[in-house]
Amino acid sequence: GQNIDQPTEMTATEGAIVQINCTYQTSGFNGLFWYQQHAGEAPTFLSYNVLDGLEEKGRFSSFLSRSKGYSYLLLKELQMKDSASYLCAVRDRGNQAGTALIFGKGTTLSVSS
Amino acid sequence: SQTIHQWPATLVQPVGSPLSLECTVEGTSNPNLYWYRQAAGRGLQLLFYSVGIGQISSEVPQNLSASRPQDRQFILSSKKLLLSDSGFYLCAWGLAVSGELFFGEGSRLTVL
């Protein structure tokens, strides 16, 4: 089975940098995703890592270490609109659901001025 | 470009009533389709997935069912709703290679 852990809540101020960590356990790792979800809305794709290292996309970066079962999402130059829930999800070859993503419970980020 | 739509957006149903949520995808053929549920304080839970017409796999035993009568249509149903069925239901289609999911707008169900 899969186990995905991430902090429940985080707070930060505008302009700051925040790092959201995610640890996971899978039987056949096949990719890690980060999604952003604003309250009452559907999740939207942020990033995808399948190899170790850092993937940068504008203000957002995502890091993966497969040997440690660890990833983080780094958000720079925080803006009020970044207040949302951030979901870590993994794709597991050992999962009977094949391409389905298994999600963590999400980290609610609150950005204050 | 691909689009995904689901409806209704919001519904309030009494316990014991039936349910039907519909999802359609445009702009892609033979997509992998998924139903997820997000209950208060919980993460996205995979309910059903389908890799083709008439092919449904269930991840969680419950009083819900799913059907795929057409290539790009995915339906979530229940004959008798329970209070615990309340939540935010999300339909998604996925890229076969990377696994990236694209979600519909979501359907918020409140069972009273």
PDB file of N, CA and C in Angstrom, chain B residues 55-111:
ATOM      1  N   GLN B  55     -15.468  -0.971 -18.498  1.00  0.00           N
ATOM      2  CA  GLN B  55     -14.438  -1.486 -17.587  1.00  0.00           C
ATOM      3  C   GLN B  55     -14.329  -0.567 -16.368  1.00  0.00           C
ATOM      4  N   ILE B  56     -14.793  -1.086 -15.234  1.00  0.00           N
ATOM      5  CA  ILE B  56     -14.813  -0.305 -14.003  1.00  0.00           C
ATOM      6  C   ILE B  56     -14.106  -1.087 -12.916  1.00  0.00           C
ATOM      7  N   SER B  57     -13.227  -0.404 -12.190  1.00  0.00           N
ATOM      8  CA  SER B  57     -12.588  -1.018 -11.027  1.00  0.00           C
ATOM      9  C   SER B  57     -12.877  -0.162  -9.809  1.00  0.00           C
ATOM     10  N   SER B  58     -13.208  -0.839  -8.728  1.00  0.00           N
ATOM     11  CA  SER B  58     -13.550  -0.145  -7.494  1.00  0.00           C
ATOM     12  C   SER B  58     -12.392  -0.242  -6.516  1.00  0.00           C
ATOM     13  N   GLU B  59     -12.082   0.881  -5.905  1.00  0.00           N
ATOM     14  CA  GLU B  59     -10.999   0.907  -4.928  1.00  0.00           C
ATOM     15  C   GLU B  59     -11.509   0.779  -3.500  1.00  0.00           C
ATOM     16  N   VAL B  60     -12.716   1.243  -3.256  1.00  0.00           N
ATOM     17  CA  VAL B  60     -13.239   1.283  -1.892  1.00  0.00           C
ATOM     18  C   VAL B  60     -14.640   0.666  -1.869  1.00  0.00           C
ATOM     19  N   PRO B  61     -14.857  -0.397  -1.101  1.00  0.00           N
ATOM     20  CA  PRO B  61     -16.203  -0.975  -1.004  1.00  0.00           C
ATOM     21  C   PRO B  61     -17.176   0.022  -0.374  1.00  0.00           C
ATOM     22  N   GLN B  62     -18.320   0.227  -0.980  1.00  0.00           N
ATOM     23  CA  GLN B  62     -19.266   1.198  -0.453  1.00  0.00           C
ATOM     24  C   GLN B  62     -20.581   1.027  -1.209  1.00  0.00           C
ATOM     25  N   ASN B  63     -21.512   1.917  -0.934  1.00  0.00           N
ATOM     26  CA  ASN B  63     -22.801   1.804  -1.611  1.00  0.00           C
ATOM     27  C   ASN B  63     -22.835   2.638  -2.884  1.00  0.00           C
ATOM     28  N   LEU B  64     -21.693   2.985  -3.437  1.00  0.00           N
ATOM     29  CA  LEU B  64     -21.618   3.711  -4.686  1.00  0.00           C
ATOM     30  C   LEU B  64     -21.240   2.767  -5.816  1.00  0.00           C
ATOM     31  N   SER B  65     -21.603   3.138  -7.036  1.00  0.00           N
ATOM     32  CA  SER B  65     -21.219   2.373  -8.215  1.00  0.00           C
ATOM     33  C   SER B  65     -20.871   3.341  -9.330  1.00  0.00           C
ATOM     34  N   ALA B  66     -20.171   2.849 -10.335  1.00  0.00           N
ATOM     35  CA  ALA B  66     -19.802   3.685 -11.470  1.00  0.00           C
ATOM     36  C   ALA B  66     -20.064   2.918 -12.754  1.00  0.00           C
ATOM     37  N   SER B  67     -20.310   3.673 -13.810  1.00  0.00           N
ATOM     38  CA  SER B  67     -20.515   3.071 -15.123  1.00  0.00           C
ATOM     39  C   SER B  67     -19.872   3.943 -16.183  1.00  0.00           C
ATOM     40  N   ARG B  68     -19.510   3.309 -17.272  1.00  0.00           N
ATOM     41  CA  ARG B  68     -18.903   4.021 -18.413  1.00  0.00           C
ATOM     42  C   ARG B  68     -19.611   3.527 -19.670  1.00  0.00           C
ATOM     43  N   PRO B  69     -20.770   4.108 -19.966  1.00  0.00           N
ATOM     44  CA  PRO B  69     -21.558   3.663 -21.119  1.00  0.00           C
ATOM     45  C   PRO B  69     -20.967   4.092 -22.464  1.00  0.00           C
ATOM     46  N   GLN B  70     -20.190   5.158 -22.469  1.00  0.00           N
ATOM     47  CA  GLN B  70     -19.542   5.628 -23.696  1.00  0.00           C
ATOM     48  C   GLN B  70     -18.078   5.948 -23.392  1.00  0.00           C
ATOM     49  N   ASP B  71     -17.283   6.064 -24.430  1.00  0.00           N
ATOM     50  CA  ASP B  71     -15.842   6.244 -24.277  1.00  0.00           C
ATOM     51  C   ASP B  71     -15.488   7.420 -23.379  1.00  0.00           C
ATOM     52  N   ARG B  72     -16.231   8.531 -23.525  1.00  0.00           N
ATOM     53  CA  ARG B  72     -15.867   9.745 -22.800  1.00  0.00           C
ATOM     54  C   ARG B  72     -16.908  10.152 -21.777  1.00  0.00           C
ATOM     55  N   GLN B  73     -17.668   9.192 -21.276  1.00  0.00           N
ATOM     56  CA  GLN B  73     -18.698   9.463 -20.292  1.00  0.00           C
ATOM     57  C   GLN B  73     -18.513   8.548 -19.096  1.00  0.00           C
ATOM     58  N   PHE B  74     -18.527   9.142 -17.904  1.00  0.00           N
ATOM     59  CA  PHE B  74     -18.303   8.391 -16.670  1.00  0.00           C
ATOM     60  C   PHE B  74     -19.363   8.827 -15.680  1.00  0.00           C
ATOM     61  N   ILE B  75     -20.092   7.871 -15.107  1.00  0.00           N
ATOM     62  CA  ILE B  75     -21.219   8.182 -14.237  1.00  0.00           C
ATOM     63  C   ILE B  75     -21.016   7.550 -12.874  1.00  0.00           C
ATOM     64  N   LEU B  76     -21.280   8.316 -11.840  1.00  0.00           N
ATOM     65  CA  LEU B  76     -21.223   7.819 -10.459  1.00  0.00           C
ATOM     66  C   LEU B  76     -22.646   7.751  -9.922  1.00  0.00           C
ATOM     67  N   SER B  77     -23.008   6.635  -9.339  1.00  0.00           N
ATOM     68  CA  SER B  77     -24.395   6.441  -8.904  1.00  0.00           C
ATOM     69  C   SER B  77     -24.467   5.833  -7.515  1.00  0.00           C
ATOM     70  N   SER B  78     -25.655   6.012  -6.929  1.00  0.00           N
ATOM     71  CA  SER B  78     -25.989   5.304  -5.704  1.00  0.00           C
ATOM     72  C   SER B  78     -27.489   5.062  -5.690  1.00  0.00           C
ATOM     73  N   LYS B  79     -27.896   3.921  -5.176  1.00  0.00           N
ATOM     74  CA  LYS B  79     -29.334   3.637  -5.074  1.00  0.00           C
ATOM     75  C   LYS B  79     -29.910   4.254  -3.809  1.00  0.00           C
ATOM     76  N   LYS B  80     -29.093   4.271  -2.742  1.00  0.00           N
ATOM     77  CA  LYS B  80     -29.566   4.820  -1.469  1.00  0.00           C
ATOM     78  C   LYS B  80     -28.408   5.536  -0.771  1.00  0.00           C
ATOM     79  N   LEU B  81     -28.469   6.833  -0.681  1.00  0.00           N
ATOM     80  CA  LEU B  81     -27.389   7.613  -0.087  1.00  0.00           C
ATOM     81  C   LEU B  81     -27.355   7.476   1.434  1.00  0.00           C
ATOM     82  N   LEU B  82     -26.132   7.523   1.965  1.00  0.00           N
ATOM     83  CA  LEU B  82     -25.899   7.551   3.397  1.00  0.00           C
ATOM     84  C   LEU B  82     -25.354   8.923   3.787  1.00  0.00           C
ATOM     85  N   LEU B  83     -25.469   9.260   5.074  1.00  0.00           N
ATOM     86  CA  LEU B  83     -24.908  10.528   5.536  1.00  0.00           C
ATOM     87  C   LEU B  83     -23.425  10.625   5.207  1.00  0.00           C
ATOM     88  N   SER B  84     -22.737   9.501   5.316  1.00  0.00           N
ATOM     89  CA  SER B  84     -21.293   9.476   5.099  1.00  0.00           C
ATOM     90  C   SER B  84     -20.897   9.676   3.634  1.00  0.00           C
ATOM     91  N   ASP B  85     -21.884   9.720   2.747  1.00  0.00           N
ATOM     92  CA  ASP B  85     -21.583   9.960   1.331  1.00  0.00           C
ATOM     93  C   ASP B  85     -21.379  11.444   1.025  1.00  0.00           C
ATOM     94  N   SER B  86     -21.656  12.299   1.985  1.00  0.00           N
ATOM     95  CA  SER B  86     -21.442  13.734   1.782  1.00  0.00           C
ATOM     96  C   SER B  86     -19.973  14.001   1.472  1.00  0.00           C
ATOM     97  N   GLY B  87     -19.755  14.933   0.545  1.00  0.00           N
ATOM     98  CA  GLY B  87     -18.377  15.277   0.202  1.00  0.00           C
ATOM     99  C   GLY B  87     -18.306  15.990  -1.130  1.00  0.00           C
ATOM    100  N   PHE B  88     -17.087  16.216  -1.559  1.00  0.00           N
ATOM    101  CA  PHE B  88     -16.795  16.888  -2.818  1.00  0.00           C
ATOM    102  C   PHE B  88     -16.306  15.808  -3.786  1.00  0.00           C
ATOM    103  N   TYR B  89     -17.072  15.573  -4.841  1.00  0.00           N
ATOM    104  CA  TYR B  89     -16.767  14.503  -5.782  1.00  0.00           C
ATOM    105  C   TYR B  89     -16.098  15.089  -7.024  1.00  0.00           C
ATOM    106  N   LEU B  90     -15.007  14.486  -7.384  1.00  0.00           N
ATOM    107  CA  LEU B  90     -14.228  14.986  -8.509  1.00  0.00           C
ATOM    108  C   LEU B  90     -14.015  13.895  -9.548  1.00  0.00           C
ATOM    109  N   CYS B  91     -14.340  14.228 -10.771  1.00  0.00           N
ATOM    110  CA  CYS B  91     -14.049  13.361 -11.907  1.00  0.00           C
ATOM    111  C   CYS B  91     -12.729  13.827 -12.521  1.00  0.00           C
ATOM    112  N   ALA B  92     -11.944  12.906 -13.041  1.00  0.00           N
ATOM    113  CA  ALA B  92     -10.677  13.281 -13.647  1.00  0.00           C
ATOM    114  C   ALA B  92     -10.352  12.347 -14.798  1.00  0.00           C
ATOM    115  N   TRP B  93      -9.615  12.864 -15.765  1.00  0.00           N
ATOM    116  CA  TRP B  93      -9.033  11.997 -16.790  1.00  0.00           C
ATOM    117  C   TRP B  93      -7.522  12.111 -16.685  1.00  0.00           C
ATOM    118  N   GLY B  94      -6.819  11.041 -17.068  1.00  0.00           N
ATOM    119  CA  GLY B  94      -5.388  11.020 -16.847  1.00  0.00           C
ATOM    120  C   GLY B  94      -4.575  10.687 -18.075  1.00  0.00           C
ATOM    121  N   LEU B  95      -3.386  11.280 -18.153  1.00  0.00           N
ATOM    122  CA  LEU B  95      -2.432  10.955 -19.201  1.00  0.00           C
ATOM    123  C   LEU B  95      -1.822   9.592 -18.887  1.00  0.00           C
ATOM    124  N   ALA B  96      -1.810   8.713 -19.876  1.00  0.00           N
ATOM    125  CA  ALA B  96      -1.336   7.352 -19.640  1.00  0.00           C
ATOM    126  C   ALA B  96       0.155   7.302 -19.324  1.00  0.00           C
ATOM    127  N   VAL B  97       0.937   8.180 -19.955  1.00  0.00           N
ATOM    128  CA  VAL B  97       2.393   8.103 -19.811  1.00  0.00           C
ATOM    129  C   VAL B  97       2.844   8.653 -18.467  1.00  0.00           C
ATOM    130  N   SER B  98       2.493   9.895 -18.165  1.00  0.00           N
ATOM    131  CA  SER B  98       2.990  10.529 -16.935  1.00  0.00           C
ATOM    132  C   SER B  98       2.075  10.274 -15.749  1.00  0.00           C
ATOM    133  N   GLY B  99       0.796  10.096 -16.015  1.00  0.00           N
ATOM    134  CA  GLY B  99      -0.165   9.934 -14.934  1.00  0.00           C
ATOM    135  C   GLY B  99      -0.802  11.227 -14.485  1.00  0.00           C
ATOM    136  N   GLU B 100      -0.410  12.354 -15.099  1.00  0.00           N
ATOM    137  CA  GLU B 100      -0.993  13.634 -14.695  1.00  0.00           C
ATOM    138  C   GLU B 100      -2.504  13.582 -14.841  1.00  0.00           C
ATOM    139  N   LEU B 101      -3.200  14.110 -13.845  1.00  0.00           N
ATOM    140  CA  LEU B 101      -4.657  14.120 -13.843  1.00  0.00           C
ATOM    141  C   LEU B 101      -5.185  15.517 -14.111  1.00  0.00           C
ATOM    142  N   PHE B 102      -6.296  15.556 -14.837  1.00  0.00           N
ATOM    143  CA  PHE B 102      -7.012  16.801 -15.111  1.00  0.00           C
ATOM    144  C   PHE B 102      -8.405  16.640 -14.525  1.00  0.00           C
ATOM    145  N   PHE B 103      -8.778  17.553 -13.642  1.00  0.00           N
ATOM    146  CA  PHE B 103     -10.005  17.408 -12.894  1.00  0.00           C
ATOM    147  C   PHE B 103     -11.148  18.230 -13.479  1.00  0.00           C
ATOM    148  N   GLY B 104     -12.355  17.697 -13.307  1.00  0.00           N
ATOM    149  CA  GLY B 104     -13.549  18.469 -13.572  1.00  0.00           C
ATOM    150  C   GLY B 104     -13.762  19.480 -12.463  1.00  0.00           C
ATOM    151  N   GLU B 105     -14.864  20.231 -12.578  1.00  0.00           N
ATOM    152  CA  GLU B 105     -15.107  21.329 -11.639  1.00  0.00           C
ATOM    153  C   GLU B 105     -15.501  20.848 -10.249  1.00  0.00           C
ATOM    154  N   GLY B 106     -15.940  19.618 -10.143  1.00  0.00           N
ATOM    155  CA  GLY B 106     -16.345  19.070  -8.853  1.00  0.00           C
ATOM    156  C   GLY B 106     -17.839  19.175  -8.611  1.00  0.00           C
ATOM    157  N   SER B 107     -18.355  18.242  -7.809  1.00  0.00           N
ATOM    158  CA  SER B 107     -19.769  18.232  -7.416  1.00  0.00           C
ATOM    159  C   SER B 107     -19.821  18.104  -5.902  1.00  0.00           C
ATOM    160  N   ARG B 108     -20.435  19.107  -5.277  1.00  0.00           N
ATOM    161  CA  ARG B 108     -20.509  19.080  -3.817  1.00  0.00           C
ATOM    162  C   ARG B 108     -21.847  18.474  -3.403  1.00  0.00           C
ATOM    163  N   LEU B 109     -21.779  17.342  -2.721  1.00  0.00           N
ATOM    164  CA  LEU B 109     -22.966  16.612  -2.293  1.00  0.00           C
ATOM    165  C   LEU B 109     -23.137  16.729  -0.788  1.00  0.00           C
ATOM    166  N   THR B 110     -24.323  17.133  -0.373  1.00  0.00           N
ATOM    167  CA  THR B 110     -24.672  17.161   1.046  1.00  0.00           C
ATOM    168  C   THR B 110     -25.851  16.232   1.243  1.00  0.00           C
ATOM    169  N   VAL B 111     -25.660  15.231   2.090  1.00  0.00           N
ATOM    170  CA  VAL B 111     -26.723  14.285   2.398  1.00  0.00           C
ATOM    171  C   VAL B 111     -27.275  14.628   3.781  1.00  0.00           C
TER     172      VAL B 111
END
